[in-house]
Amino acid sequence: MTLPRIGHGYDIHRVVPGRPMVLGGVTFPVDYGLDGHSDADCLTHAICDALLGAAGLADIGHFFPNTDAAFKNIDSQRLLQRVTRELADRGWRIGNVDASLIAERPKIAPKLTAMKEALAASMELDVGQIGLKATTNEGADDIGRGEAIAAHAVAIIFPHEST
Ligand code: MG
């Protein structure tokens, strides 16, 4: 019998002017965004790494290297869809995902439901299988000064045959 597996992911990206702010597949209407090779969606990247880690696979940088022009400014939901397929191909299905976003700005709460819906769609899950919280860093460190946004995620996966 193959037991369920748990995985953890973490990511952080710097806040810069003039980039789109995409978190959990949702674009926020602000004039600053996250710096990175892809759309820099740190929440989605943390979830990708939690899933890959649960399956014992290499991390997101291995699957989608930031030296590959194919991933320049890519929508990270496409990366999450690919990770979901990689797990399914290896006989894993996702049980649930829980994530925490740490951001001083923008205000996350108004878009929390939309983010859960986008993430659920990419992983072919029900919205009820996604936990998502947002907190600030209370003004401490670079995240607290609004200079970066970070995310933590955990995921549990099950072998296809188990019910
Ligand atoms: Mg990243």
PDB file of C-alpha atoms and ligand atoms in Angstrom:
ATOM      1  CA  MET A   1       0.000   0.000   0.000  1.00  0.00           C
ATOM      2  CA  THR A   2       1.261   3.426  -0.895  1.00  0.00           C
ATOM      3  CA  LEU A   3       0.697   5.921   1.886  1.00  0.00           C
ATOM      4  CA  PRO A   4      -0.397   9.537   1.412  1.00  0.00           C
ATOM      5  CA  ARG A   5       2.449  12.015   1.078  1.00  0.00           C
ATOM      6  CA  ILE A   6       2.780  15.576   2.373  1.00  0.00           C
ATOM      7  CA  GLY A   7       4.798  18.376   0.790  1.00  0.00           C
ATOM      8  CA  HIS A   8       5.820  21.914   1.701  1.00  0.00           C
ATOM      9  CA  GLY A   9       6.681  24.844  -0.541  1.00  0.00           C
ATOM     10  CA  TYR A  10       7.973  28.372   0.051  1.00  0.00           C
ATOM     11  CA  ASP A  11       8.627  31.248  -2.323  1.00  0.00           C
ATOM     12  CA  ILE A  12       9.377  34.966  -2.159  1.00  0.00           C
ATOM     13  CA  HIS A  13       9.602  37.625  -4.865  1.00  0.00           C
ATOM     14  CA  ARG A  14      10.574  41.285  -4.684  1.00  0.00           C
ATOM     15  CA  VAL A  15       8.027  44.030  -5.263  1.00  0.00           C
ATOM     16  CA  VAL A  16       8.987  46.367  -8.101  1.00  0.00           C
ATOM     17  CA  PRO A  17       7.224  49.160  -9.999  1.00  0.00           C
ATOM     18  CA  GLY A  18       5.769  48.566 -13.437  1.00  0.00           C
ATOM     19  CA  ARG A  19       5.182  44.805 -13.277  1.00  0.00           C
ATOM     20  CA  PRO A  20       1.787  43.106 -13.064  1.00  0.00           C
ATOM     21  CA  MET A  21       0.815  41.951  -9.559  1.00  0.00           C
ATOM     22  CA  VAL A  22      -0.358  38.364 -10.039  1.00  0.00           C
ATOM     23  CA  LEU A  23      -1.103  36.251  -6.960  1.00  0.00           C
ATOM     24  CA  GLY A  24      -2.876  32.916  -7.100  1.00  0.00           C
ATOM     25  CA  GLY A  25      -3.620  33.485 -10.777  1.00  0.00           C
ATOM     26  CA  VAL A  26      -5.460  36.760 -10.128  1.00  0.00           C
ATOM     27  CA  THR A  27      -4.186  40.168 -11.271  1.00  0.00           C
ATOM     28  CA  PHE A  28      -4.468  43.012  -8.746  1.00  0.00           C
ATOM     29  CA  PRO A  29      -5.131  46.554 -10.059  1.00  0.00           C
ATOM     30  CA  VAL A  30      -1.991  48.208  -8.653  1.00  0.00           C
ATOM     31  CA  ASP A  31       0.993  49.925 -10.281  1.00  0.00           C
ATOM     32  CA  TYR A  32       3.586  47.627  -8.738  1.00  0.00           C
ATOM     33  CA  GLY A  33       4.150  43.890  -9.112  1.00  0.00           C
ATOM     34  CA  LEU A  34       6.505  41.027  -8.458  1.00  0.00           C
ATOM     35  CA  ASP A  35       9.881  40.714 -10.135  1.00  0.00           C
ATOM     36  CA  GLY A  36      10.761  37.419 -11.761  1.00  0.00           C
ATOM     37  CA  HIS A  37      11.260  35.466 -14.963  1.00  0.00           C
ATOM     38  CA  SER A  38       7.660  34.187 -15.086  1.00  0.00           C
ATOM     39  CA  ASP A  39       4.710  36.260 -13.879  1.00  0.00           C
ATOM     40  CA  ALA A  40       6.430  35.815 -10.463  1.00  0.00           C
ATOM     41  CA  ASP A  41       3.264  34.546  -8.765  1.00  0.00           C
ATOM     42  CA  CYS A  42       4.933  33.456  -5.513  1.00  0.00           C
ATOM     43  CA  LEU A  43       1.763  31.868  -4.128  1.00  0.00           C
ATOM     44  CA  THR A  44       1.361  29.587  -7.132  1.00  0.00           C
ATOM     45  CA  HIS A  45       5.087  28.790  -7.079  1.00  0.00           C
ATOM     46  CA  ALA A  46       4.904  27.757  -3.410  1.00  0.00           C
ATOM     47  CA  ILE A  47       1.975  25.466  -4.225  1.00  0.00           C
ATOM     48  CA  CYS A  48       3.895  23.950  -7.161  1.00  0.00           C
ATOM     49  CA  ASP A  49       6.822  23.188  -4.855  1.00  0.00           C
ATOM     50  CA  ALA A  50       4.539  21.685  -2.188  1.00  0.00           C
ATOM     51  CA  LEU A  51       3.062  19.331  -4.791  1.00  0.00           C
ATOM     52  CA  LEU A  52       6.416  18.454  -6.321  1.00  0.00           C
ATOM     53  CA  GLY A  53       7.893  17.912  -2.868  1.00  0.00           C
ATOM     54  CA  ALA A  54       5.046  15.605  -1.851  1.00  0.00           C
ATOM     55  CA  ALA A  55       5.734  13.483  -4.927  1.00  0.00           C
ATOM     56  CA  GLY A  56       9.467  13.444  -4.188  1.00  0.00           C
ATOM     57  CA  LEU A  57      10.190  15.291  -7.423  1.00  0.00           C
ATOM     58  CA  ALA A  58      12.692  18.060  -8.120  1.00  0.00           C
ATOM     59  CA  ASP A  59      11.614  21.646  -7.453  1.00  0.00           C
ATOM     60  CA  ILE A  60       9.933  24.171  -9.724  1.00  0.00           C
ATOM     61  CA  GLY A  61      13.275  25.566 -10.899  1.00  0.00           C
ATOM     62  CA  HIS A  62      14.159  22.163 -12.331  1.00  0.00           C
ATOM     63  CA  PHE A  63      10.919  21.835 -14.305  1.00  0.00           C
ATOM     64  CA  PHE A  64      10.756  25.478 -15.403  1.00  0.00           C
ATOM     65  CA  PRO A  65      14.299  26.945 -15.423  1.00  0.00           C
ATOM     66  CA  ASN A  66      14.517  30.745 -15.376  1.00  0.00           C
ATOM     67  CA  THR A  67      17.120  30.503 -18.113  1.00  0.00           C
ATOM     68  CA  ASP A  68      14.514  29.119 -20.545  1.00  0.00           C
ATOM     69  CA  ALA A  69      12.911  31.817 -22.704  1.00  0.00           C
ATOM     70  CA  ALA A  70       9.796  29.609 -23.001  1.00  0.00           C
ATOM     71  CA  PHE A  71       8.897  30.581 -19.433  1.00  0.00           C
ATOM     72  CA  LYS A  72       9.501  34.339 -19.774  1.00  0.00           C
ATOM     73  CA  ASN A  73       6.496  36.153 -18.245  1.00  0.00           C
ATOM     74  CA  ILE A  74       4.526  32.896 -18.380  1.00  0.00           C
ATOM     75  CA  ASP A  75       1.207  32.632 -16.533  1.00  0.00           C
ATOM     76  CA  SER A  76       2.124  30.513 -13.504  1.00  0.00           C
ATOM     77  CA  GLN A  77      -1.250  28.753 -13.697  1.00  0.00           C
ATOM     78  CA  ARG A  78       0.200  26.972 -16.720  1.00  0.00           C
ATOM     79  CA  LEU A  79       3.084  25.803 -14.532  1.00  0.00           C
ATOM     80  CA  LEU A  80       0.640  24.579 -11.867  1.00  0.00           C
ATOM     81  CA  GLN A  81      -1.380  22.759 -14.533  1.00  0.00           C
ATOM     82  CA  ARG A  82       1.808  21.063 -15.737  1.00  0.00           C
ATOM     83  CA  VAL A  83       2.769  20.092 -12.156  1.00  0.00           C
ATOM     84  CA  THR A  84      -0.721  18.637 -11.659  1.00  0.00           C
ATOM     85  CA  ARG A  85      -0.242  16.564 -14.838  1.00  0.00           C
ATOM     86  CA  GLU A  86       3.225  15.422 -13.748  1.00  0.00           C
ATOM     87  CA  LEU A  87       1.728  14.090 -10.500  1.00  0.00           C
ATOM     88  CA  ALA A  88      -1.221  12.444 -12.259  1.00  0.00           C
ATOM     89  CA  ASP A  89       1.183  10.758 -14.695  1.00  0.00           C
ATOM     90  CA  ARG A  90       2.969   9.255 -11.670  1.00  0.00           C
ATOM     91  CA  GLY A  91      -0.264   7.983 -10.120  1.00  0.00           C
ATOM     92  CA  TRP A  92      -0.894  10.774  -7.608  1.00  0.00           C
ATOM     93  CA  ARG A  93      -4.047  12.742  -6.964  1.00  0.00           C
ATOM     94  CA  ILE A  94      -4.178  15.846  -4.785  1.00  0.00           C
ATOM     95  CA  GLY A  95      -6.079  15.660  -1.489  1.00  0.00           C
ATOM     96  CA  ASN A  96      -5.956  19.290  -0.431  1.00  0.00           C
ATOM     97  CA  VAL A  97      -3.709  22.320  -0.484  1.00  0.00           C
ATOM     98  CA  ASP A  98      -3.331  24.945   2.236  1.00  0.00           C
ATOM     99  CA  ALA A  99      -1.367  28.131   1.720  1.00  0.00           C
ATOM    100  CA  SER A 100      -0.470  31.356   3.508  1.00  0.00           C
ATOM    101  CA  LEU A 101       0.390  34.556   1.694  1.00  0.00           C
ATOM    102  CA  ILE A 102       2.480  37.150   3.521  1.00  0.00           C
ATOM    103  CA  ALA A 103       1.994  40.576   1.988  1.00  0.00           C
ATOM    104  CA  GLU A 104       1.862  44.091   3.440  1.00  0.00           C
ATOM    105  CA  ARG A 105       0.084  45.263   0.289  1.00  0.00           C
ATOM    106  CA  PRO A 106      -2.073  45.021  -1.811  1.00  0.00           C
ATOM    107  CA  LYS A 107      -5.229  44.110   0.142  1.00  0.00           C
ATOM    108  CA  ILE A 108      -5.700  40.396  -0.481  1.00  0.00           C
ATOM    109  CA  ALA A 109      -9.088  39.706   1.119  1.00  0.00           C
ATOM    110  CA  PRO A 110     -11.278  41.107  -1.704  1.00  0.00           C
ATOM    111  CA  LYS A 111      -9.733  38.651  -4.169  1.00  0.00           C
ATOM    112  CA  LEU A 112      -9.345  35.604  -1.936  1.00  0.00           C
ATOM    113  CA  THR A 113     -12.300  33.748  -3.467  1.00  0.00           C
ATOM    114  CA  ALA A 114     -11.179  34.479  -7.024  1.00  0.00           C
ATOM    115  CA  MET A 115      -7.685  33.208  -6.176  1.00  0.00           C
ATOM    116  CA  LYS A 116      -9.051  29.979  -4.712  1.00  0.00           C
ATOM    117  CA  GLU A 117     -11.192  29.466  -7.810  1.00  0.00           C
ATOM    118  CA  ALA A 118      -8.243  30.008 -10.158  1.00  0.00           C
ATOM    119  CA  LEU A 119      -5.985  27.671  -8.180  1.00  0.00           C
ATOM    120  CA  ALA A 120      -8.696  25.006  -7.885  1.00  0.00           C
ATOM    121  CA  ALA A 121      -9.266  25.119 -11.648  1.00  0.00           C
ATOM    122  CA  SER A 122      -5.551  24.663 -12.390  1.00  0.00           C
ATOM    123  CA  MET A 123      -5.342  21.633 -10.084  1.00  0.00           C
ATOM    124  CA  GLU A 124      -8.752  20.268 -11.144  1.00  0.00           C
ATOM    125  CA  LEU A 125      -9.942  20.447  -7.526  1.00  0.00           C
ATOM    126  CA  ASP A 126     -13.058  21.750  -5.835  1.00  0.00           C
ATOM    127  CA  VAL A 127     -12.660  25.158  -4.198  1.00  0.00           C
ATOM    128  CA  GLY A 128     -13.283  23.427  -0.847  1.00  0.00           C
ATOM    129  CA  GLN A 129      -9.976  21.576  -1.257  1.00  0.00           C
ATOM    130  CA  ILE A 130      -8.030  24.857  -1.196  1.00  0.00           C
ATOM    131  CA  GLY A 131      -7.185  26.681   2.019  1.00  0.00           C
ATOM    132  CA  LEU A 132      -5.840  30.198   1.579  1.00  0.00           C
ATOM    133  CA  LYS A 133      -5.005  32.806   4.206  1.00  0.00           C
ATOM    134  CA  ALA A 134      -3.352  36.172   3.954  1.00  0.00           C
ATOM    135  CA  THR A 135      -1.415  37.946   6.657  1.00  0.00           C
ATOM    136  CA  THR A 136       0.989  40.865   6.914  1.00  0.00           C
ATOM    137  CA  ASN A 137       4.392  40.897   8.545  1.00  0.00           C
ATOM    138  CA  GLU A 138       3.380  43.712  10.903  1.00  0.00           C
ATOM    139  CA  GLY A 139       5.899  46.110   9.418  1.00  0.00           C
ATOM    140  CA  ALA A 140       8.871  43.883  10.202  1.00  0.00           C
ATOM    141  CA  ASP A 141      11.645  43.124   7.677  1.00  0.00           C
ATOM    142  CA  ASP A 142      11.525  43.492   3.894  1.00  0.00           C
ATOM    143  CA  ILE A 143       8.090  41.898   3.592  1.00  0.00           C
ATOM    144  CA  GLY A 144       6.777  44.194   6.314  1.00  0.00           C
ATOM    145  CA  ARG A 145       8.128  47.215   4.429  1.00  0.00           C
ATOM    146  CA  GLY A 146       6.242  46.101   1.322  1.00  0.00           C
ATOM    147  CA  GLU A 147       9.449  45.274  -0.551  1.00  0.00           C
ATOM    148  CA  ALA A 148       8.658  41.586  -1.072  1.00  0.00           C
ATOM    149  CA  ILE A 149       5.782  39.113  -0.923  1.00  0.00           C
ATOM    150  CA  ALA A 150       6.172  35.524   0.255  1.00  0.00           C
ATOM    151  CA  ALA A 151       4.031  32.413   0.418  1.00  0.00           C
ATOM    152  CA  HIS A 152       4.068  29.076   2.214  1.00  0.00           C
ATOM    153  CA  ALA A 153       2.053  26.066   1.086  1.00  0.00           C
ATOM    154  CA  VAL A 154       1.456  22.494   2.130  1.00  0.00           C
ATOM    155  CA  ALA A 155      -0.208  19.776   0.090  1.00  0.00           C
ATOM    156  CA  ILE A 156      -1.202  16.184   0.625  1.00  0.00           C
ATOM    157  CA  ILE A 157      -1.359  13.706  -2.222  1.00  0.00           C
ATOM    158  CA  PHE A 158      -2.783  10.193  -2.451  1.00  0.00           C
ATOM    159  CA  PRO A 159      -2.141   7.279  -4.762  1.00  0.00           C
ATOM    160  CA  HIS A 160      -4.887   7.027  -7.376  1.00  0.00           C
ATOM    161  CA  GLU A 161      -6.050   3.610  -6.205  1.00  0.00           C
ATOM    162  CA  SER A 162      -6.894   4.696  -2.638  1.00  0.00           C
ATOM    163  CA  THR A 163     -10.337   6.065  -1.804  1.00  0.00           C
TER     164      THR A 163
HETATM  165 MG    MG B   1       9.084  31.945  -7.666  1.00  0.00          MG
END
